[in-house]
Structure formats: structure tokens, C-alpha cells
Short mmCIF file of C-alpha atoms in Angstrom, two decimals:
data_model
loop_
_atom_site.label_atom_id
_atom_site.label_comp_id
_atom_site.label_asym_id
_atom_site.label_seq_id
_atom_site.Cartn_x
_atom_site.Cartn_y
_atom_site.Cartn_z
CA UNK A 1 0.00 0.00 0.00
CA UNK A 2 1.18 3.53 -0.80
CA UNK A 3 1.49 6.28 1.82
CA UNK A 4 0.49 3.96 4.65
CA UNK A 5 0.21 6.00 7.85
CA UNK A 6 0.42 2.84 9.96
CA UNK A 7 -2.60 3.83 12.04
CA UNK A 8 -5.55 1.65 12.96
CA UNK A 9 -8.24 0.94 10.38
CA UNK A 10 -10.92 2.59 12.50
CA UNK A 11 -9.42 6.06 11.81
CA UNK A 12 -10.33 6.26 8.09
CA UNK A 13 -13.63 4.54 8.92
CA UNK A 14 -14.44 7.25 11.47
CA UNK A 15 -13.37 9.93 9.00
CA UNK A 16 -15.79 8.48 6.45
CA UNK A 17 -18.59 8.43 9.01
CA UNK A 18 -17.90 12.08 9.91
CA UNK A 19 -17.97 13.14 6.24
CA UNK A 20 -21.22 11.23 5.71
CA UNK A 21 -23.00 12.62 8.78
CA UNK A 22 -21.77 16.14 8.07
CA UNK A 23 -22.84 15.96 4.41
CA UNK A 24 -26.23 14.47 5.22
CA UNK A 25 -26.96 16.97 8.00
CA UNK A 26 -26.10 20.07 5.97
CA UNK A 27 -27.81 18.65 2.89
CA UNK A 28 -31.04 17.90 4.74
CA UNK A 29 -31.00 21.34 6.37
CA UNK A 30 -30.54 23.01 2.99
CA UNK A 31 -33.17 20.80 1.34
CA UNK A 32 -35.76 21.39 4.09
CA UNK A 33 -35.34 25.16 3.81
CA UNK A 34 -35.64 25.10 0.00
CA UNK A 35 -38.69 22.82 -0.13
CA UNK A 36 -40.37 24.57 2.81
CA UNK A 37 -40.05 27.91 1.05
CA UNK A 38 -41.36 26.39 -2.18
CA UNK A 39 -44.65 25.42 -0.45
CA UNK A 40 -45.24 28.88 1.04
CA UNK A 41 -47.68 30.89 -1.12
CA UNK A 42 -45.87 34.18 -0.53
CA UNK A 43 -42.37 32.74 -1.05
CA UNK A 44 -40.19 33.59 -4.04
CA UNK A 45 -39.65 29.83 -4.50
CA UNK A 46 -43.35 29.03 -4.84
CA UNK A 47 -43.36 29.59 -8.61
CA UNK A 48 -40.15 27.66 -9.28
CA UNK A 49 -40.60 24.40 -11.23
CA UNK A 50 -39.80 21.14 -9.46
CA UNK A 51 -36.88 20.29 -11.73
CA UNK A 52 -35.18 23.55 -10.81
CA UNK A 53 -35.54 22.86 -7.08
CA UNK A 54 -34.26 19.29 -7.51
CA UNK A 55 -31.27 20.55 -9.50
CA UNK A 56 -30.32 23.09 -6.84
CA UNK A 57 -30.60 20.52 -4.04
CA UNK A 58 -28.54 17.99 -6.02
CA UNK A 59 -25.78 20.51 -6.81
CA UNK A 60 -25.76 21.60 -3.16
CA UNK A 61 -25.43 17.96 -2.05
CA UNK A 62 -22.40 17.34 -4.27
CA UNK A 63 -20.71 20.59 -3.22
CA UNK A 64 -21.38 19.93 0.46
CA UNK A 65 -19.84 16.46 0.14
CA UNK A 66 -16.81 17.89 -1.67
CA UNK A 67 -16.34 20.59 0.97
CA UNK A 68 -16.70 18.19 3.91
CA UNK A 69 -14.31 15.65 2.40
CA UNK A 70 -11.78 18.34 1.51
CA UNK A 71 -11.71 19.79 5.05
CA UNK A 72 -11.35 16.37 6.69
CA UNK A 73 -8.56 15.39 4.29
CA UNK A 74 -6.81 18.77 4.45
CA UNK A 75 -6.57 18.80 8.26
CA UNK A 76 -5.43 15.15 8.51
CA UNK A 77 -1.94 15.85 9.91
CA UNK A 78 -0.83 12.19 10.04
CA UNK A 79 -1.70 11.62 6.39
CA UNK A 80 -0.03 14.90 5.35
CA UNK A 81 3.23 14.17 7.17
CA UNK A 82 3.37 10.59 5.83
CA UNK A 83 2.61 11.71 2.29
CA UNK A 84 5.24 14.48 2.26
CA UNK A 85 7.86 12.07 3.63
CA UNK A 86 7.11 9.36 1.04
CA UNK A 87 6.11 11.37 -2.05
CA UNK A 88 8.13 11.20 -5.25
CA UNK A 89 9.96 14.38 -6.30
CA UNK A 90 8.31 13.93 -9.72
CA UNK A 91 4.67 14.92 -9.18
CA UNK A 92 2.55 13.71 -12.12
CA UNK A 93 -1.19 13.27 -12.39
CA UNK A 94 -1.07 9.59 -13.36
CA UNK A 95 1.36 8.53 -10.63
CA UNK A 96 -0.47 10.45 -7.92
CA UNK A 97 -3.89 9.09 -8.87
CA UNK A 98 -2.53 5.53 -8.95
CA UNK A 99 -0.88 5.84 -5.54
CA UNK A 100 -3.95 7.55 -4.13
CA UNK A 101 -6.46 4.88 -5.12
CA UNK A 102 -4.11 2.12 -3.91
CA UNK A 103 -3.52 3.68 -0.50
CA UNK A 104 -5.00 1.80 2.45
CA UNK A 105 -6.63 4.85 4.03
CA UNK A 106 -8.34 5.79 0.76
CA UNK A 107 -9.69 2.28 0.17
CA UNK A 108 -11.07 1.94 3.70
CA UNK A 109 -12.56 5.44 3.80
CA UNK A 110 -14.05 5.19 0.30
CA UNK A 111 -15.60 1.81 1.04
CA UNK A 112 -17.15 3.25 4.21
CA UNK A 113 -18.57 6.23 2.31
CA UNK A 114 -19.82 4.01 -0.52
CA UNK A 115 -21.78 1.78 1.86
CA UNK A 116 -23.22 4.69 3.87
CA UNK A 117 -24.34 6.66 0.81
CA UNK A 118 -25.69 3.48 -0.78
CA UNK A 119 -27.94 2.93 2.24
CA UNK A 120 -28.92 6.61 2.38
CA UNK A 121 -29.85 6.59 -1.32
CA UNK A 122 -31.94 3.43 -0.96
CA UNK A 123 -34.07 5.04 1.76
CA UNK A 124 -34.54 8.26 -0.23
CA UNK A 125 -31.92 10.53 1.26
CA UNK A 126 -30.63 11.55 -2.18
CA UNK A 127 -33.65 11.01 -4.42
CA UNK A 128 -33.15 14.15 -6.50
CA UNK A 129 -31.14 12.37 -9.23
CA UNK A 130 -33.94 9.89 -9.85
CA UNK A 131 -36.55 12.66 -9.73
CA UNK A 132 -34.73 14.64 -12.41
CA UNK A 133 -34.62 11.58 -14.66
CA UNK A 134 -38.18 10.32 -14.05
CA UNK A 135 -39.90 13.70 -13.97
CA UNK A 136 -42.49 15.51 -11.87
CA UNK A 137 -43.96 13.76 -8.84
CA UNK A 138 -41.29 11.05 -8.63
CA UNK A 139 -39.25 12.47 -5.73
CA UNK A 140 -38.97 9.86 -2.99
CA UNK A 141 -40.54 7.03 -5.02
CA UNK A 142 -38.86 3.59 -5.02
CA UNK A 143 -37.83 3.97 -8.67
CA UNK A 144 -36.25 7.37 -8.04
CA UNK A 145 -34.44 6.00 -4.99
CA UNK A 146 -33.13 3.03 -6.99
CA UNK A 147 -31.82 5.25 -9.80
CA UNK A 148 -30.12 7.51 -7.25
CA UNK A 149 -28.60 4.45 -5.57
CA UNK A 150 -27.07 3.27 -8.85
CA UNK A 151 -25.66 6.68 -9.79
CA UNK A 152 -24.76 8.64 -6.64
CA UNK A 153 -22.21 6.42 -4.75
CA UNK A 154 -19.89 5.89 -7.76
CA UNK A 155 -20.06 9.61 -8.59
CA UNK A 156 -19.08 10.49 -5.02
CA UNK A 157 -16.10 8.12 -5.14
CA UNK A 158 -14.87 9.83 -8.33
CA UNK A 159 -15.32 13.25 -6.72
CA UNK A 160 -13.39 11.96 -3.71
CA UNK A 161 -10.43 10.91 -5.85
CA UNK A 162 -10.00 14.35 -7.41
CA UNK A 163 -10.68 16.14 -4.12
CA UNK A 164 -7.90 14.23 -2.39
CA UNK A 165 -5.61 14.76 -5.38
CA UNK A 166 -6.06 18.54 -5.09
CA UNK A 167 -5.51 18.32 -1.32
CA UNK A 168 -2.16 16.60 -1.93
CA UNK A 169 -1.14 19.28 -4.39
CA UNK A 170 -2.04 21.92 -1.81
CA UNK A 171 -0.01 20.09 0.86
CA UNK A 172 3.04 20.30 -1.39
CA UNK A 173 2.54 24.03 -2.01
CA UNK A 174 2.15 24.76 1.70
CA UNK A 175 5.17 22.61 2.56
CA UNK A 176 7.35 24.42 0.03
CA UNK A 177 6.17 27.76 1.43
CA UNK A 178 6.67 26.50 5.00
CA UNK A 179 3.10 27.63 5.61
CA UNK A 180 1.44 24.45 6.92
CA UNK A 181 0.19 26.28 10.01
CA UNK A 182 -2.77 27.33 7.84
CA UNK A 183 -4.17 23.82 8.17
CA UNK A 184 -3.12 23.05 11.72
CA UNK A 185 -5.05 23.52 14.95
CA UNK A 186 -8.50 22.61 16.21
CA UNK A 187 -9.63 26.23 16.05
CA UNK A 188 -9.07 26.53 12.30
CA UNK A 189 -10.73 23.16 11.70
CA UNK A 190 -13.75 24.23 13.76
CA UNK A 191 -13.98 27.51 11.84
CA UNK A 192 -14.09 25.64 8.52
CA UNK A 193 -16.77 23.32 9.85
CA UNK A 194 -18.93 26.24 11.00
CA UNK A 195 -18.56 28.16 7.72
CA UNK A 196 -19.52 25.16 5.58
CA UNK A 197 -22.37 24.14 7.89
CA UNK A 198 -23.93 27.62 7.74
CA UNK A 199 -23.05 28.79 4.23
CA UNK A 200 -24.96 26.20 2.22
CA UNK A 201 -28.32 26.46 4.08
CA UNK A 202 -28.10 30.25 3.79
CA UNK A 203 -26.87 30.64 0.21
CA UNK A 204 -28.51 27.82 -1.73
CA UNK A 205 -32.16 28.72 -0.99
CA UNK A 206 -31.39 31.90 -2.95
CA UNK A 207 -30.05 29.94 -5.94
CA UNK A 208 -33.49 29.01 -7.36
CA UNK A 209 -34.50 32.67 -7.15
CA UNK A 210 -31.42 33.73 -9.09
CA UNK A 211 -31.85 31.01 -11.72
CA UNK A 212 -35.58 31.65 -11.95
CA UNK A 213 -34.95 35.38 -12.43
CA UNK A 214 -32.39 34.68 -15.16
CA UNK A 215 -34.72 32.29 -17.01
CA UNK A 216 -37.64 34.69 -16.62
CA UNK A 217 -35.57 37.57 -18.00
CA UNK A 218 -34.45 35.43 -20.96
CA UNK A 219 -38.04 34.41 -21.56
CA UNK A 220 -39.11 38.05 -21.70
CA UNK A 221 -36.35 38.82 -24.16
CA UNK A 222 -37.22 35.80 -26.28
CA UNK A 223 -40.89 36.77 -26.39
CA UNK A 224 -39.83 39.98 -28.17
CA UNK A 225 -38.28 37.92 -30.93
CA UNK A 226 -40.95 35.42 -31.93
CA UNK A 227 -38.96 33.88 -34.76
CA UNK A 228 -35.96 33.33 -32.49
CA UNK A 229 -37.88 31.93 -29.55
CA UNK A 230 -36.96 28.33 -30.28
CA UNK A 231 -33.25 28.97 -30.62
CA UNK A 232 -32.81 32.11 -28.53
CA UNK A 233 -31.64 30.44 -25.33
CA UNK A 234 -29.00 28.49 -27.22
CA UNK A 235 -27.84 31.65 -28.96
CA UNK A 236 -27.58 33.53 -25.67
CA UNK A 237 -25.60 30.71 -24.03
CA UNK A 238 -23.27 30.48 -27.02
CA UNK A 239 -22.71 34.25 -27.04
CA UNK A 240 -21.96 34.26 -23.30
CA UNK A 241 -19.50 31.39 -23.73
CA UNK A 242 -17.96 33.20 -26.69
CA UNK A 243 -17.56 36.44 -24.76
CA UNK A 244 -16.17 34.87 -21.58
CA UNK A 245 -13.85 32.23 -23.00
CA UNK A 246 -13.62 32.06 -26.78
CA UNK A 247 -12.80 35.72 -27.48
CA UNK A 248 -9.71 35.75 -25.18
CA UNK A 249 -8.75 32.30 -26.49
CA UNK A 250 -8.97 33.33 -30.14
CA UNK A 251 -7.12 36.57 -29.40
CA UNK A 252 -4.36 34.59 -27.67
CA UNK A 253 -4.05 32.12 -30.54
CA UNK A 254 -3.89 34.98 -33.03
CA UNK A 255 -1.08 36.66 -31.08
CA UNK A 256 0.79 33.34 -30.83
CA UNK A 257 0.49 32.82 -34.59
CA UNK A 258 1.89 36.31 -35.26
CA UNK A 259 4.71 35.65 -32.78
CA UNK A 260 5.69 32.43 -34.56
CA UNK A 261 5.72 34.24 -37.89
CA UNK A 262 7.94 37.02 -36.46
CA UNK A 263 10.16 34.43 -34.73
CA UNK A 264 10.85 32.61 -37.98
CA UNK A 265 11.65 35.88 -39.74
CA UNK A 266 13.96 37.26 -37.02
CA UNK A 267 15.85 33.94 -36.68
CA UNK A 268 16.43 33.91 -40.42
CA UNK A 269 17.69 37.52 -40.34
CA UNK A 270 20.02 37.07 -37.35
CA UNK A 271 21.40 33.62 -38.16
CA UNK A 272 19.70 31.62 -35.42
CA UNK A 273 18.72 28.03 -36.23
CA UNK A 274 15.08 27.53 -35.25
CA UNK A 275 13.85 23.99 -34.62
CA UNK A 276 10.40 22.70 -35.45
CA UNK A 277 7.78 24.26 -33.15
CA UNK A 278 5.93 21.49 -31.33
CA UNK A 279 2.29 21.89 -30.25
CA UNK A 280 2.35 25.71 -30.54
CA UNK A 281 -1.22 26.18 -29.26
CA UNK A 282 -1.65 23.32 -26.77
CA UNK A 283 -0.65 25.48 -23.80
CA UNK A 284 -3.88 27.46 -24.20
CA UNK A 285 -5.85 24.34 -23.29
CA UNK A 286 -3.50 22.48 -20.92
CA UNK A 287 -0.28 23.56 -19.24
CA UNK A 288 2.38 20.89 -19.52
CA UNK A 289 6.10 20.35 -19.16
CA UNK A 290 8.50 20.06 -22.08
CA UNK A 291 10.18 22.04 -24.87
CA UNK A 292 8.12 23.70 -27.61
CA UNK A 293 11.12 24.80 -29.69
CA UNK A 294 14.84 25.52 -29.54
CA UNK A 295 17.08 28.14 -31.14
CA UNK A 296 20.83 27.71 -31.62
CA UNK A 297 23.73 29.83 -32.84
CA UNK A 298 27.49 29.64 -32.34
CA UNK A 299 27.17 26.70 -29.99
CA UNK A 300 24.61 28.39 -27.77
CA UNK A 301 21.34 26.47 -27.43
CA UNK A 302 18.18 27.88 -25.88
CA UNK A 303 15.29 25.62 -24.93
CA UNK A 304 11.96 27.45 -25.00
CA UNK A 305 8.48 26.63 -23.72
CA UNK A 306 5.15 28.44 -23.95
CA UNK A 307 3.02 29.32 -20.94
CA UNK A 308 -0.41 30.79 -21.64
CA UNK A 309 -2.65 33.18 -19.74
CA UNK A 310 -5.93 34.36 -21.22
CA UNK A 311 -6.55 37.37 -18.97
CA UNK A 312 -4.12 40.14 -18.06
CA UNK A 313 -5.85 40.77 -14.72
CA UNK A 314 -5.31 37.22 -13.44
CA UNK A 315 -2.04 37.14 -11.45
CA UNK A 316 0.43 34.34 -12.21
CA UNK A 317 2.45 33.05 -9.24
CA UNK A 318 5.45 30.72 -9.57
CA UNK A 319 5.76 28.57 -6.42
CA UNK A 320 8.62 26.28 -7.49
CA UNK A 321 10.65 25.31 -10.55
CA UNK A 322 7.83 22.96 -11.61
CA UNK A 323 4.62 24.47 -10.21
CA UNK A 324 2.70 27.72 -10.55
CA UNK A 325 -0.88 28.90 -10.27
CA UNK A 326 -3.21 31.53 -11.63
CA UNK A 327 -5.01 33.38 -8.84
CA UNK A 328 -8.65 34.03 -9.78
CA UNK A 329 -10.60 36.45 -7.61
CA UNK A 330 -14.40 36.38 -7.42
CA UNK A 331 -16.11 39.39 -5.88
CA UNK A 332 -15.19 43.01 -5.26
CA UNK A 333 -11.75 44.42 -4.58
CA UNK A 334 -12.31 44.48 -0.82
CA UNK A 335 -14.57 41.42 -0.48
CA UNK A 336 -13.71 38.46 -2.64
CA UNK A 337 -12.92 34.76 -2.75
CA UNK A 338 -9.66 33.49 -4.22
CA UNK A 339 -9.47 30.35 -6.34
CA UNK A 340 -6.06 29.04 -7.40
CA UNK A 341 -5.78 27.21 -10.71
CA UNK A 342 -2.66 25.06 -10.36
CA UNK A 343 -0.49 24.31 -13.38
CA UNK A 344 2.72 22.41 -14.05
CA UNK A 345 5.54 23.71 -16.22
CA UNK A 346 9.20 23.00 -16.73
CA UNK A 347 12.00 22.05 -19.08
CA UNK A 348 14.15 19.06 -18.17
CA UNK A 349 17.90 18.87 -18.54
CA UNK A 350 20.67 21.42 -18.42
CA UNK A 351 21.24 24.49 -20.54
CA UNK A 352 19.61 27.84 -21.20
CA UNK A 353 15.86 27.71 -20.62
CA UNK A 354 13.26 30.32 -21.56
CA UNK A 355 9.60 30.50 -20.54
CA UNK A 356 7.59 32.64 -22.97
CA UNK A 357 4.31 33.84 -21.45
CA UNK A 358 1.35 34.97 -23.52
CA UNK A 359 -0.73 36.93 -22.69
CA UNK A 360 1.55 38.34 -19.95
CA UNK A 361 -0.50 39.12 -16.80
CA UNK A 362 -0.09 42.56 -15.26
CA UNK A 363 1.24 40.91 -12.12
CA UNK A 364 3.68 37.96 -12.19
CA UNK A 365 5.14 36.86 -8.85
CA UNK A 366 7.65 34.30 -7.65
CA UNK A 367 7.61 32.90 -4.14
CA UNK A 368 10.90 32.42 -2.33
CA UNK A 369 12.26 32.52 1.21
CA UNK A 370 8.79 32.64 2.71
CA UNK A 371 7.72 35.71 0.70
CA UNK A 372 7.03 36.78 -2.85
CA UNK A 373 8.38 39.35 -5.27
CA UNK A 374 7.21 40.69 -8.59
CA UNK A 375 9.15 39.72 -11.70
CA UNK A 376 9.39 41.38 -15.10
CA UNK A 377 10.18 40.09 -18.60
CA UNK A 378 13.88 39.25 -18.76
CA UNK A 379 14.13 38.28 -15.09
CA UNK A 380 15.54 34.91 -14.12
CA UNK A 381 13.88 32.49 -11.69
CA UNK A 382 15.51 29.16 -10.87
CA UNK A 383 16.83 27.83 -14.22
CA UNK A 384 14.49 29.91 -16.36
CA UNK A 385 14.46 33.34 -17.95
CA UNK A 386 10.94 34.76 -18.21
CA UNK A 387 9.88 36.58 -21.38
CA UNK A 388 6.77 37.93 -22.98
CA UNK A 389 6.49 37.40 -26.73
CA UNK A 390 7.67 40.86 -27.83
CA UNK A 391 10.49 40.79 -25.28
CA UNK A 392 11.78 37.48 -26.63
CA UNK A 393 11.77 38.79 -30.20
CA UNK A 394 13.60 41.95 -29.09
CA UNK A 395 16.16 39.88 -27.18
CA UNK A 396 16.99 37.94 -30.35
CA UNK A 397 17.05 41.08 -32.49
CA UNK A 398 19.35 42.98 -30.10
CA UNK A 399 21.42 39.90 -29.23
CA UNK A 400 21.01 39.92 -25.43
CA UNK A 401 19.28 36.61 -24.84
CA UNK A 402 21.96 35.58 -22.36
CA UNK A 403 21.55 38.70 -20.19
CA UNK A 404 19.96 37.69 -16.88
CA UNK A 405 18.62 40.59 -14.88
CA UNK A 406 18.07 38.95 -11.51
CA UNK A 407 18.75 35.71 -9.69
CA UNK A 408 16.39 33.74 -7.49
#
């Protein structure tokens, strides 16, 4: 077994029981509030269709489970210490998932959760999945319960795998920052429990109102365009997706294509030998390690890799020579939540290494010695020199690729 803490089997069993009871309690509280409001004649939920209520309760259930499991795993000091002592220096998705699912604690805890949620689904504790499939009036029926029983437990196990995987990644980040006190202490654990236990029953009863208001507004708009009524919702969704994701993506790809064209021209003018450019646009969809291209002249070889950011306002933070994350903020400047999107990067081997970022965020930071500092194009961190696309072209044109401004 991998990452065996050596503790008794009852510990992961008890952890599974705690996650189950916590999830079920908060879920039932949230569900009771939502359905109680839906039956009140003067409630904003009274006009909401059943499928919308079932969807909100189901989404809340999955998020509550994910939150409960994440907190229990995150604050498991024995598992964290054992994992950090035994982990491989090479952190890859495939290896970590394999070791995770073969670990004794995971198998025991997952089996406990599977059995408990199987029983809860059979008796109607999570009937919303079946109700969504079977339609109106089926909530709590034997058929709905059976469908939920067949679907929910396996889904929760899959969620559990990825939740624990992200917890392990976070352990590594905190360990490298020497900042593990964030997840130590009964007081901090209790605070997380209180926040999760109160947030879902308070926030999710408002979700149907928000969704209902959005659908109602779209319906009003669609009624003004009779010919487009059948396809209007699809058009709106496509336009929103296009505005939020596709426009920055297409802009980034266009800039990358122009960069490659300029790179070929400047290398030809200045006598640099440019290799074939491998997967020039893949970094927009998935950050990965490896070399995208090399340039060589007079015995000097530079290995180059792309790193992509779609939004200038999303800070990029390098935490080690293999890991970084984009820091997304949701909310206002003074009141917001922070979500870190972790990525892996890196170029193996010795030699001159360049990371070319496009589009370059307004704020790029590197963490070192317990703090962080801002870096600019041309600065050096670990074995890499950081460039934006125009800076890299200028460095070739003016022949100062090997000038390193700072050291980490």
C-alpha cells in the first residue's frame, strides 16, 4: 500500500462516518429550507418548477460532500506528514492518482462512504437524481431511490479521488512555502466546519430565485423575438460562452500565430537556427512540461516553452521550478474569494531555458524565502528566464538573450 500512515483501520472509517454525517446533515438542512419555502404561497420559491428545485438541491449535495471531504482530508496531519515524507519528487497526475487509489486509508474510507451513501440513497436521502430523470412527482418514489442508488455512490467516489488529489497538491505548495500552520489547529478546523455548515443552508435557498430570475428575463427577451424563440436560449448561451472564453482564447491564438511568424523571420535575419515548433497552441488548453522549440547559434542552445494566460488581470504566481498557479478572484476588490488554478511547467535537462508567457499578466510573482516578489520580462527564476512574446523577439534582435537581470 502507498502512503500507509500505519494507524488503525478505524481512523479512516471514522473519518468516512464524519464526512457522511456532516454531508447528510447540511444537505437535509438546505433541502428542508428550500422545499419549505417552495410550499409557502408568498415565497419567491413558490413559482419555481420542481426540476429547478431538484437541481439546486442535487448541486448543493455534491458541493457539500466535496467541501466536507476536503476539510477532513486537508486537516489530517498524520496523512499529510506521511505523504510528504514518502512522495516522489516527480509529481505527475497519473502517478499520484494511482498511488492515491491504492492507499489503504483511501480504500477503507471510500468503502465506508460508498456503503453509507448506498444505504442513504436506498431510503430516499438523495432522491433528486432519480426525480430529475423520471420527472415531476417522482421524488422519494422507489424507482427514483433506486436510480439515485445506482448513480450517486460511484459519482461520489470519483469526486473523492479528485478532491484528495487537489488536497495533496495543496499540501506540497504549503510545505514548500513552509506555511502548513494554515491547516493546523482545532480552532481553524472548527472555523471551517462552522462556515460550511452555515453557508450552504443560507446561500442555496437563494439559488433558485437567481436562476428563476435569469430564465424569466431570458423568456421576456425571447418573447420579443418570436422567430428566435426556439433557438434564442441556445444563442444567448453560445454568445456568453464566446464572450467569456472564446474571445480571449482566439485573441491569444492569433497573437501566438503572429509571434511564430515574427520568430521565424527574425531567426532567419540574425542567423539563429530555429527547430520545429511542437504543439504551438496546446498550452492554451492544458499547461504541460517540455520544450516547444529551440534556437541555436554559435554553440549556444536555448530551450523554450510556452506558458499561456488568457486574462491580463489574473495574477500568475510561480511557487517552485515545476509548479505555478493563476489566482482568480471572485467578488469586489475588498470582499472576494480566491481560487487558485494550479499548473505544471518545466524544461528538463541542463542548458539555457526560456519561458515565454502569452498573454503576460499585469502581475507575475515568484515565491521564495517565505515571501514573494514581482518579476518582469527578462528576469531569471531558478533555471528559467521569463519573457513575454515581444520581449523574446527583441532579445533575439538585439542579441542579449543571455543577459539575466536577476537571480532567485
